[in-house]
mmCIF file of N, CA and C in Angstrom:
data_model
loop_
_atom_site.group_PDB
_atom_site.id
_atom_site.type_symbol
_atom_site.label_atom_id
_atom_site.label_comp_id
_atom_site.label_asym_id
_atom_site.label_seq_id
_atom_site.Cartn_x
_atom_site.Cartn_y
_atom_site.Cartn_z
ATOM 1 N N ALA F 1 94.585 113.077 91.011
ATOM 2 C CA ALA F 1 95.541 112.831 92.087
ATOM 3 C C ALA F 1 94.872 112.824 93.464
ATOM 4 N N SER F 2 93.680 113.389 93.577
ATOM 5 C CA SER F 2 93.029 113.497 94.892
ATOM 6 C C SER F 2 91.515 113.517 94.730
ATOM 7 N N LEU F 3 90.815 113.356 95.850
ATOM 8 C CA LEU F 3 89.356 113.467 95.828
ATOM 9 C C LEU F 3 88.924 114.870 95.404
ATOM 10 N N ASP F 4 89.649 115.891 95.853
ATOM 11 C CA ASP F 4 89.318 117.267 95.462
ATOM 12 C C ASP F 4 89.439 117.460 93.956
ATOM 13 N N GLU F 5 90.488 116.891 93.347
ATOM 14 C CA GLU F 5 90.649 117.010 91.898
ATOM 15 C C GLU F 5 89.548 116.241 91.169
ATOM 16 N N ALA F 6 89.168 115.087 91.701
ATOM 17 C CA ALA F 6 88.067 114.324 91.098
ATOM 18 C C ALA F 6 86.786 115.146 91.145
ATOM 19 N N ALA F 7 86.509 115.751 92.279
ATOM 20 C CA ALA F 7 85.300 116.568 92.430
ATOM 21 C C ALA F 7 85.291 117.729 91.442
ATOM 22 N N ALA F 8 86.440 118.331 91.222
ATOM 23 C CA ALA F 8 86.520 119.465 90.297
ATOM 24 C C ALA F 8 86.190 119.057 88.862
ATOM 25 N N LEU F 9 86.447 117.813 88.492
ATOM 26 C CA LEU F 9 86.164 117.338 87.130
ATOM 27 C C LEU F 9 84.684 117.064 86.890
ATOM 28 N N LEU F 10 83.967 116.673 87.915
ATOM 29 C CA LEU F 10 82.623 116.129 87.740
ATOM 30 C C LEU F 10 81.617 117.046 87.043
ATOM 31 N N PRO F 11 81.513 118.319 87.365
ATOM 32 C CA PRO F 11 80.496 119.137 86.699
ATOM 33 C C PRO F 11 80.622 119.160 85.178
ATOM 34 N N SER F 12 81.819 118.974 84.658
ATOM 35 C CA SER F 12 82.000 118.967 83.206
ATOM 36 C C SER F 12 81.771 117.586 82.595
ATOM 37 N N LEU F 13 81.617 116.563 83.428
ATOM 38 C CA LEU F 13 81.488 115.192 82.926
ATOM 39 C C LEU F 13 80.079 114.623 82.990
ATOM 40 N N ALA F 14 79.327 114.992 84.031
ATOM 41 C CA ALA F 14 78.095 114.240 84.253
ATOM 42 C C ALA F 14 77.158 114.930 85.219
ATOM 43 N N ARG F 15 75.994 114.308 85.378
ATOM 44 C CA ARG F 15 74.992 114.784 86.350
ATOM 45 C C ARG F 15 74.725 113.738 87.429
ATOM 46 N N ARG F 16 74.946 112.441 87.093
ATOM 47 C CA ARG F 16 74.652 111.342 88.020
ATOM 48 C C ARG F 16 75.929 110.521 88.217
ATOM 49 N N VAL F 17 76.404 110.504 89.454
ATOM 50 C CA VAL F 17 77.726 109.979 89.781
ATOM 51 C C VAL F 17 77.607 108.725 90.641
ATOM 52 N N PHE F 18 78.309 107.667 90.248
ATOM 53 C CA PHE F 18 78.463 106.487 91.095
ATOM 54 C C PHE F 18 79.806 106.647 91.784
ATOM 55 N N LEU F 19 79.762 106.872 93.096
ATOM 56 C CA LEU F 19 80.950 107.200 93.879
ATOM 57 C C LEU F 19 81.308 106.013 94.765
ATOM 58 N N THR F 20 82.475 105.423 94.513
ATOM 59 C CA THR F 20 82.905 104.254 95.277
ATOM 60 C C THR F 20 84.304 104.494 95.839
ATOM 61 N N THR F 21 84.448 105.604 96.525
ATOM 62 C CA THR F 21 85.760 105.974 97.063
ATOM 63 C C THR F 21 85.885 105.684 98.551
ATOM 64 N N GLY F 22 84.892 105.014 99.108
ATOM 65 C CA GLY F 22 84.925 104.712 100.539
ATOM 66 C C GLY F 22 84.072 105.672 101.333
ATOM 67 N N ARG F 23 83.878 105.340 102.601
ATOM 68 C CA ARG F 23 82.964 106.112 103.436
ATOM 69 C C ARG F 23 83.548 107.432 103.926
ATOM 70 N N LEU F 24 84.848 107.557 103.853
ATOM 71 C CA LEU F 24 85.499 108.798 104.273
ATOM 72 C C LEU F 24 85.796 109.650 103.047
ATOM 73 N N GLY F 25 85.861 110.920 103.197
ATOM 74 C CA GLY F 25 86.250 111.789 102.099
ATOM 75 C C GLY F 25 85.119 112.350 101.263
ATOM 76 N N LEU F 26 83.877 112.092 101.636
ATOM 77 C CA LEU F 26 82.769 112.624 100.849
ATOM 78 C C LEU F 26 82.668 114.143 100.942
ATOM 79 N N ALA F 27 83.313 114.712 101.925
ATOM 80 C CA ALA F 27 83.307 116.174 102.065
ATOM 81 C C ALA F 27 83.862 116.845 100.812
ATOM 82 N N ALA F 28 84.767 116.175 100.105
ATOM 83 C CA ALA F 28 85.335 116.746 98.884
ATOM 84 C C ALA F 28 84.264 116.983 97.824
ATOM 85 N N PHE F 29 83.129 116.278 97.922
ATOM 86 C CA PHE F 29 82.057 116.369 96.930
ATOM 87 C C PHE F 29 80.833 117.131 97.453
ATOM 88 N N ALA F 30 80.847 117.521 98.713
ATOM 89 C CA ALA F 30 79.669 118.104 99.372
ATOM 90 C C ALA F 30 79.203 119.408 98.727
ATOM 91 N N HIS F 31 80.093 120.134 98.094
ATOM 92 C CA HIS F 31 79.722 121.420 97.482
ATOM 93 C C HIS F 31 79.052 121.251 96.116
ATOM 94 N N LEU F 32 78.986 120.039 95.600
ATOM 95 C CA LEU F 32 78.426 119.801 94.272
ATOM 96 C C LEU F 32 76.917 119.599 94.362
ATOM 97 N N THR F 33 76.222 120.696 94.520
ATOM 98 C CA THR F 33 74.783 120.670 94.792
ATOM 99 C C THR F 33 73.927 120.379 93.565
ATOM 100 N N ASP F 34 74.503 120.480 92.363
ATOM 101 C CA ASP F 34 73.723 120.237 91.143
ATOM 102 C C ASP F 34 73.837 118.798 90.640
ATOM 103 N N LEU F 35 74.626 117.974 91.319
ATOM 104 C CA LEU F 35 74.829 116.591 90.891
ATOM 105 C C LEU F 35 74.110 115.635 91.835
ATOM 106 N N HIS F 36 73.771 114.463 91.308
ATOM 107 C CA HIS F 36 73.170 113.399 92.116
ATOM 108 C C HIS F 36 74.228 112.313 92.297
ATOM 109 N N PHE F 37 74.398 111.854 93.539
ATOM 110 C CA PHE F 37 75.412 110.855 93.853
ATOM 111 C C PHE F 37 74.758 109.574 94.347
ATOM 112 N N VAL F 38 75.245 108.461 93.847
ATOM 113 C CA VAL F 38 74.961 107.157 94.418
ATOM 114 C C VAL F 38 76.284 106.714 95.028
ATOM 115 N N VAL F 39 76.293 106.597 96.349
ATOM 116 C CA VAL F 39 77.503 106.261 97.090
ATOM 117 C C VAL F 39 77.369 104.836 97.606
ATOM 118 N N ARG F 40 78.315 103.985 97.218
ATOM 119 C CA ARG F 40 78.307 102.622 97.750
ATOM 120 C C ARG F 40 79.444 102.487 98.750
ATOM 121 N N SER F 41 79.091 101.913 99.904
ATOM 122 C CA SER F 41 80.046 101.772 100.983
ATOM 123 C C SER F 41 79.667 100.556 101.822
ATOM 124 N N VAL F 42 80.642 99.947 102.457
ATOM 125 C CA VAL F 42 80.371 98.833 103.370
ATOM 126 C C VAL F 42 79.702 99.361 104.627
ATOM 127 N N ASP F 43 80.200 100.473 105.132
ATOM 128 C CA ASP F 43 79.666 101.104 106.345
ATOM 129 C C ASP F 43 79.070 102.460 105.987
ATOM 130 N N PRO F 44 78.155 102.968 106.811
ATOM 131 C CA PRO F 44 77.564 104.288 106.522
ATOM 132 C C PRO F 44 78.644 105.364 106.370
ATOM 133 N N PRO F 45 78.501 106.225 105.367
ATOM 134 C CA PRO F 45 79.501 107.274 105.130
ATOM 135 C C PRO F 45 79.507 108.329 106.225
ATOM 136 N N GLU F 46 80.639 108.997 106.314
ATOM 137 C CA GLU F 46 80.830 110.092 107.266
ATOM 138 C C GLU F 46 80.392 111.406 106.622
ATOM 139 N N PRO F 47 79.581 112.210 107.308
ATOM 140 C CA PRO F 47 79.241 113.538 106.779
ATOM 141 C C PRO F 47 80.453 114.462 106.880
ATOM 142 N N PRO F 48 80.442 115.551 106.129
ATOM 143 C CA PRO F 48 79.374 116.019 105.253
ATOM 144 C C PRO F 48 79.367 115.260 103.930
ATOM 145 N N MET F 49 78.182 115.233 103.332
ATOM 146 C CA MET F 49 77.999 114.574 102.049
ATOM 147 C C MET F 49 77.304 115.536 101.101
ATOM 148 N N PRO F 50 77.366 115.250 99.808
ATOM 149 C CA PRO F 50 76.601 116.077 98.871
ATOM 150 C C PRO F 50 75.113 116.009 99.211
ATOM 151 N N PRO F 51 74.369 117.070 98.955
ATOM 152 C CA PRO F 51 72.958 117.099 99.357
ATOM 153 C C PRO F 51 72.085 116.072 98.643
ATOM 154 N N HIS F 52 72.423 115.723 97.419
ATOM 155 C CA HIS F 52 71.616 114.760 96.655
ATOM 156 C C HIS F 52 72.380 113.439 96.592
ATOM 157 N N THR F 53 72.331 112.718 97.707
ATOM 158 C CA THR F 53 73.099 111.481 97.832
ATOM 159 C C THR F 53 72.199 110.329 98.224
ATOM 160 N N GLU F 54 72.332 109.241 97.494
ATOM 161 C CA GLU F 54 71.672 107.982 97.819
ATOM 162 C C GLU F 54 72.777 107.021 98.247
ATOM 163 N N VAL F 55 72.645 106.436 99.422
ATOM 164 C CA VAL F 55 73.666 105.541 99.960
ATOM 165 C C VAL F 55 73.226 104.095 99.783
ATOM 166 N N LEU F 56 74.127 103.296 99.212
ATOM 167 C CA LEU F 56 73.913 101.858 99.084
ATOM 168 C C LEU F 56 74.936 101.168 99.973
ATOM 169 N N LEU F 57 74.471 100.489 101.000
ATOM 170 C CA LEU F 57 75.379 99.752 101.868
ATOM 171 C C LEU F 57 75.489 98.334 101.326
ATOM 172 N N ALA F 58 76.689 97.976 100.898
ATOM 173 C CA ALA F 58 76.892 96.657 100.305
ATOM 174 C C ALA F 58 78.366 96.294 100.371
ATOM 175 N N ARG F 59 78.601 94.994 100.418
ATOM 176 C CA ARG F 59 79.973 94.478 100.422
ATOM 177 C C ARG F 59 80.123 93.531 99.233
ATOM 178 N N GLY F 60 81.193 93.722 98.466
ATOM 179 C CA GLY F 60 81.460 92.864 97.323
ATOM 180 C C GLY F 60 81.899 91.488 97.760
ATOM 181 N N PRO F 61 82.279 90.672 96.831
ATOM 182 C CA PRO F 61 82.559 91.033 95.452
ATOM 183 C C PRO F 61 81.292 91.207 94.624
ATOM 184 N N PHE F 62 81.409 92.026 93.589
ATOM 185 C CA PHE F 62 80.317 92.294 92.671
ATOM 186 C C PHE F 62 80.693 91.756 91.293
ATOM 187 N N THR F 63 79.715 91.273 90.571
ATOM 188 C CA THR F 63 79.962 90.796 89.212
ATOM 189 C C THR F 63 79.780 91.942 88.228
ATOM 190 N N THR F 64 80.289 91.773 87.037
ATOM 191 C CA THR F 64 80.098 92.775 85.991
ATOM 192 C C THR F 64 78.612 92.956 85.704
ATOM 193 N N ALA F 65 77.860 91.857 85.687
ATOM 194 C CA ALA F 65 76.410 91.953 85.446
ATOM 195 C C ALA F 65 75.731 92.766 86.543
ATOM 196 N N ASP F 66 76.125 92.536 87.807
ATOM 197 C CA ASP F 66 75.557 93.311 88.922
ATOM 198 C C ASP F 66 75.860 94.798 88.750
ATOM 199 N N GLU F 67 77.096 95.101 88.408
ATOM 200 C CA GLU F 67 77.510 96.495 88.278
ATOM 201 C C GLU F 67 76.804 97.168 87.098
ATOM 202 N N SER F 68 76.676 96.457 85.989
ATOM 203 C CA SER F 68 75.969 97.016 84.829
ATOM 204 C C SER F 68 74.521 97.323 85.181
ATOM 205 N N ALA F 69 73.873 96.399 85.881
ATOM 206 C CA ALA F 69 72.481 96.609 86.285
ATOM 207 C C ALA F 69 72.364 97.823 87.199
ATOM 208 N N LEU F 70 73.288 97.968 88.136
ATOM 209 C CA LEU F 70 73.256 99.105 89.066
ATOM 210 C C LEU F 70 73.442 100.416 88.295
ATOM 211 N N LEU F 71 74.407 100.452 87.387
ATOM 212 C CA LEU F 71 74.666 101.673 86.613
ATOM 213 C C LEU F 71 73.455 102.063 85.778
ATOM 214 N N ARG F 72 72.795 101.080 85.195
ATOM 215 C CA ARG F 72 71.602 101.363 84.390
ATOM 216 C C ARG F 72 70.436 101.797 85.271
ATOM 217 N N GLU F 73 70.197 101.053 86.347
ATOM 218 C CA GLU F 73 69.062 101.347 87.239
ATOM 219 C C GLU F 73 69.115 102.769 87.783
ATOM 220 N N HIS F 74 70.313 103.211 88.124
ATOM 221 C CA HIS F 74 70.471 104.547 88.715
ATOM 222 C C HIS F 74 70.813 105.615 87.676
ATOM 223 N N ARG F 75 70.805 105.230 86.399
ATOM 224 C CA ARG F 75 71.084 106.163 85.301
ATOM 225 C C ARG F 75 72.408 106.909 85.505
ATOM 226 N N ILE F 76 73.415 106.173 85.921
ATOM 227 C CA ILE F 76 74.731 106.745 86.199
ATOM 228 C C ILE F 76 75.390 107.159 84.889
ATOM 229 N N ASP F 77 76.053 108.328 84.900
ATOM 230 C CA ASP F 77 76.786 108.734 83.712
ATOM 231 C C ASP F 77 78.264 109.003 83.949
ATOM 232 N N VAL F 78 78.758 108.738 85.176
ATOM 233 C CA VAL F 78 80.202 108.748 85.439
ATOM 234 C C VAL F 78 80.466 107.913 86.700
ATOM 235 N N LEU F 79 81.588 107.210 86.686
ATOM 236 C CA LEU F 79 82.041 106.419 87.830
ATOM 237 C C LEU F 79 83.255 107.103 88.433
ATOM 238 N N VAL F 80 83.267 107.245 89.757
ATOM 239 C CA VAL F 80 84.443 107.758 90.466
ATOM 240 C C VAL F 80 84.850 106.690 91.473
ATOM 241 N N THR F 81 86.108 106.258 91.386
ATOM 242 C CA THR F 81 86.605 105.211 92.263
ATOM 243 C C THR F 81 88.060 105.487 92.609
ATOM 244 N N LYS F 82 88.554 104.792 93.615
ATOM 245 C CA LYS F 82 89.962 104.888 93.987
ATOM 246 C C LYS F 82 90.736 103.764 93.324
ATOM 247 N N ASP F 83 92.005 104.014 93.089
ATOM 248 C CA ASP F 83 92.904 102.988 92.575
ATOM 249 C C ASP F 83 93.283 102.093 93.746
ATOM 250 N N SER F 84 92.427 101.104 93.997
ATOM 251 C CA SER F 84 92.681 100.217 95.133
ATOM 252 C C SER F 84 93.446 98.975 94.722
ATOM 253 N N GLY F 85 93.638 98.785 93.426
ATOM 254 C CA GLY F 85 94.389 97.637 92.941
ATOM 255 C C GLY F 85 93.610 96.347 93.069
ATOM 256 N N GLY F 86 94.143 95.303 92.542
ATOM 257 C CA GLY F 86 93.530 93.987 92.652
ATOM 258 C C GLY F 86 92.239 93.877 91.869
ATOM 259 N N GLU F 87 91.496 92.847 92.197
ATOM 260 C CA GLU F 87 90.260 92.542 91.490
ATOM 261 C C GLU F 87 89.055 93.320 92.027
ATOM 262 N N ALA F 88 89.211 94.040 93.126
ATOM 263 C CA ALA F 88 88.076 94.690 93.776
ATOM 264 C C ALA F 88 87.340 95.673 92.873
ATOM 265 N N THR F 89 88.054 96.314 91.969
ATOM 266 C CA THR F 89 87.418 97.324 91.126
ATOM 267 C C THR F 89 87.147 96.860 89.705
ATOM 268 N N SER F 90 87.574 95.656 89.354
ATOM 269 C CA SER F 90 87.515 95.258 87.944
ATOM 270 C C SER F 90 86.089 95.169 87.398
ATOM 271 N N ALA F 91 85.129 94.651 88.162
ATOM 272 C CA ALA F 91 83.763 94.499 87.641
ATOM 273 C C ALA F 91 83.131 95.847 87.317
ATOM 274 N N LYS F 92 83.292 96.830 88.191
ATOM 275 C CA LYS F 92 82.666 98.129 87.908
ATOM 276 C C LYS F 92 83.366 98.842 86.762
ATOM 277 N N LEU F 93 84.683 98.654 86.646
ATOM 278 C CA LEU F 93 85.402 99.260 85.526
ATOM 279 C C LEU F 93 84.984 98.622 84.202
ATOM 280 N N THR F 94 84.820 97.314 84.205
ATOM 281 C CA THR F 94 84.365 96.627 82.996
ATOM 282 C C THR F 94 82.953 97.067 82.633
ATOM 283 N N ALA F 95 82.074 97.147 83.625
ATOM 284 C CA ALA F 95 80.690 97.581 83.365
ATOM 285 C C ALA F 95 80.670 98.997 82.807
ATOM 286 N N ALA F 96 81.464 99.893 83.380
ATOM 287 C CA ALA F 96 81.514 101.273 82.887
ATOM 288 C C ALA F 96 82.033 101.306 81.450
ATOM 289 N N ARG F 97 83.051 100.510 81.160
ATOM 290 C CA ARG F 97 83.594 100.468 79.798
ATOM 291 C C ARG F 97 82.535 99.977 78.820
ATOM 292 N N GLU F 98 81.829 98.894 79.205
ATOM 293 C CA GLU F 98 80.795 98.343 78.324
ATOM 294 C C GLU F 98 79.667 99.346 78.055
ATOM 295 N N LEU F 99 79.393 100.216 79.024
ATOM 296 C CA LEU F 99 78.343 101.224 78.871
ATOM 297 C C LEU F 99 78.889 102.556 78.343
ATOM 298 N N ALA F 100 80.179 102.587 78.029
ATOM 299 C CA ALA F 100 80.852 103.785 77.492
ATOM 300 C C ALA F 100 80.754 104.975 78.443
ATOM 301 N N LEU F 101 80.879 104.707 79.746
ATOM 302 C CA LEU F 101 80.833 105.776 80.747
ATOM 303 C C LEU F 101 82.245 106.254 81.066
ATOM 304 N N PRO F 102 82.405 107.553 81.276
ATOM 305 C CA PRO F 102 83.708 108.030 81.735
ATOM 306 C C PRO F 102 83.975 107.537 83.158
ATOM 307 N N VAL F 103 85.251 107.334 83.452
ATOM 308 C CA VAL F 103 85.678 106.865 84.765
ATOM 309 C C VAL F 103 86.752 107.821 85.286
ATOM 310 N N VAL F 104 86.588 108.265 86.525
ATOM 311 C CA VAL F 104 87.604 109.074 87.197
ATOM 312 C C VAL F 104 88.219 108.186 88.270
ATOM 313 N N VAL F 105 89.527 107.938 88.150
ATOM 314 C CA VAL F 105 90.232 107.091 89.112
ATOM 315 C C VAL F 105 91.158 107.973 89.947
ATOM 316 N N VAL F 106 90.940 107.954 91.250
ATOM 317 C CA VAL F 106 91.765 108.732 92.176
ATOM 318 C C VAL F 106 92.997 107.896 92.509
ATOM 319 N N ARG F 107 94.157 108.460 92.246
ATOM 320 C CA ARG F 107 95.412 107.754 92.493
ATOM 321 C C ARG F 107 95.607 107.461 93.973
ATOM 322 N N ARG F 108 96.395 106.430 94.219
ATOM 323 C CA ARG F 108 96.815 106.144 95.594
ATOM 324 C C ARG F 108 97.748 107.266 96.045
ATOM 325 N N PRO F 109 97.644 107.649 97.313
ATOM 326 C CA PRO F 109 98.589 108.672 97.787
ATOM 327 C C PRO F 109 99.998 108.076 97.835
ATOM 328 N N PRO F 110 101.010 108.912 97.725
ATOM 329 C CA PRO F 110 102.375 108.382 97.807
ATOM 330 C C PRO F 110 102.638 107.819 99.202
ATOM 331 N N LEU F 111 103.522 106.833 99.239
ATOM 332 C CA LEU F 111 103.906 106.269 100.541
ATOM 333 C C LEU F 111 104.666 107.314 101.344
ATOM 334 N N PRO F 112 104.522 107.277 102.653
ATOM 335 C CA PRO F 112 105.291 108.208 103.483
ATOM 336 C C PRO F 112 106.795 107.972 103.296
ATOM 337 N N GLU F 113 107.559 109.015 103.502
ATOM 338 C CA GLU F 113 109.003 108.922 103.360
ATOM 339 C C GLU F 113 109.546 107.821 104.267
ATOM 340 N N GLY F 114 110.424 107.018 103.721
ATOM 341 C CA GLY F 114 111.045 105.946 104.496
ATOM 342 C C GLY F 114 110.271 104.642 104.499
ATOM 343 N N VAL F 115 109.101 104.621 103.866
ATOM 344 C CA VAL F 115 108.307 103.396 103.803
ATOM 345 C C VAL F 115 108.517 102.758 102.436
ATOM 346 N N ASP F 116 108.886 101.486 102.439
ATOM 347 C CA ASP F 116 109.078 100.749 101.197
ATOM 348 C C ASP F 116 107.903 99.816 100.987
ATOM 349 N N ALA F 117 107.589 99.566 99.727
ATOM 350 C CA ALA F 117 106.513 98.635 99.378
ATOM 351 C C ALA F 117 107.106 97.461 98.631
ATOM 352 N N VAL F 118 106.486 96.315 98.808
ATOM 353 C CA VAL F 118 106.859 95.135 98.037
ATOM 354 C C VAL F 118 105.650 94.734 97.197
ATOM 355 N N PRO F 119 105.870 94.163 96.017
ATOM 356 C CA PRO F 119 104.766 93.962 95.079
ATOM 357 C C PRO F 119 103.871 92.763 95.350
ATOM 358 N N ASP F 120 104.328 91.808 96.163
ATOM 359 C CA ASP F 120 103.530 90.594 96.321
ATOM 360 C C ASP F 120 103.942 89.844 97.588
ATOM 361 N N VAL F 121 103.253 88.732 97.845
ATOM 362 C CA VAL F 121 103.513 87.930 99.045
ATOM 363 C C VAL F 121 104.942 87.401 99.043
ATOM 364 N N ALA F 122 105.419 86.973 97.879
ATOM 365 C CA ALA F 122 106.792 86.468 97.794
ATOM 366 C C ALA F 122 107.785 87.543 98.241
ATOM 367 N N GLY F 123 107.531 88.793 97.840
ATOM 368 C CA GLY F 123 108.400 89.890 98.252
ATOM 369 C C GLY F 123 108.354 90.131 99.755
ATOM 370 N N VAL F 124 107.171 89.988 100.341
ATOM 371 C CA VAL F 124 107.033 90.138 101.794
ATOM 372 C C VAL F 124 107.824 89.043 102.501
ATOM 373 N N LEU F 125 107.655 87.807 102.052
ATOM 374 C CA LEU F 125 108.368 86.688 102.671
ATOM 375 C C LEU F 125 109.879 86.867 102.552
ATOM 376 N N GLU F 126 110.321 87.327 101.379
ATOM 377 C CA GLU F 126 111.754 87.582 101.199
ATOM 378 C C GLU F 126 112.241 88.678 102.143
ATOM 379 N N ARG F 127 111.461 89.758 102.251
ATOM 380 C CA ARG F 127 111.818 90.873 103.142
ATOM 381 C C ARG F 127 111.929 90.405 104.580
ATOM 382 N N LEU F 128 111.054 89.449 104.974
ATOM 383 C CA LEU F 128 111.074 88.912 106.332
ATOM 384 C C LEU F 128 112.127 87.818 106.530
ATOM 385 N N GLY F 129 112.850 87.514 105.463
ATOM 386 C CA GLY F 129 113.871 86.462 105.554
ATOM 387 C C GLY F 129 113.283 85.061 105.537
ATOM 388 N N LEU F 130 112.051 84.939 105.051
ATOM 389 C CA LEU F 130 111.376 83.642 105.031
ATOM 390 C C LEU F 130 111.259 83.060 103.629
ATOM 391 N N GLY F 131 111.721 83.804 102.646
ATOM 392 C CA GLY F 131 111.584 83.359 101.256
ATOM 393 C C GLY F 131 112.850 82.766 100.723
ATOM 394 N N PRO F 132 112.820 82.408 99.458
ATOM 395 C CA PRO F 132 114.005 81.783 98.823
ATOM 396 C C PRO F 132 115.205 82.688 98.731
#
């Protein structure tokens, strides 16, 4: 449900973590001094970070082949990512599945009270009175 809960799971799952939860929130993992992290982010992450962290600055999209190569090269044994929806996470999830790696997915936080969501562009257009 949260980055803190994801961090609590890691010591029982793995030693080498591929962390793709964004540049913010690494503080939740900073106390995990016995694990090695490979953090991928578009922009440099915000400290504090875990002491054994390798940062990869990169912007997708990434292919399944790219993700598989990265997981193998860095000897990753668990993937931690956010539920961002869409195609953005599919390649790394497929690569992890193909390599039989456990995956920890951090849920999206609930919407604030009074905020409604629509599932697609058609719903947005309808909400704005521009749709059918």
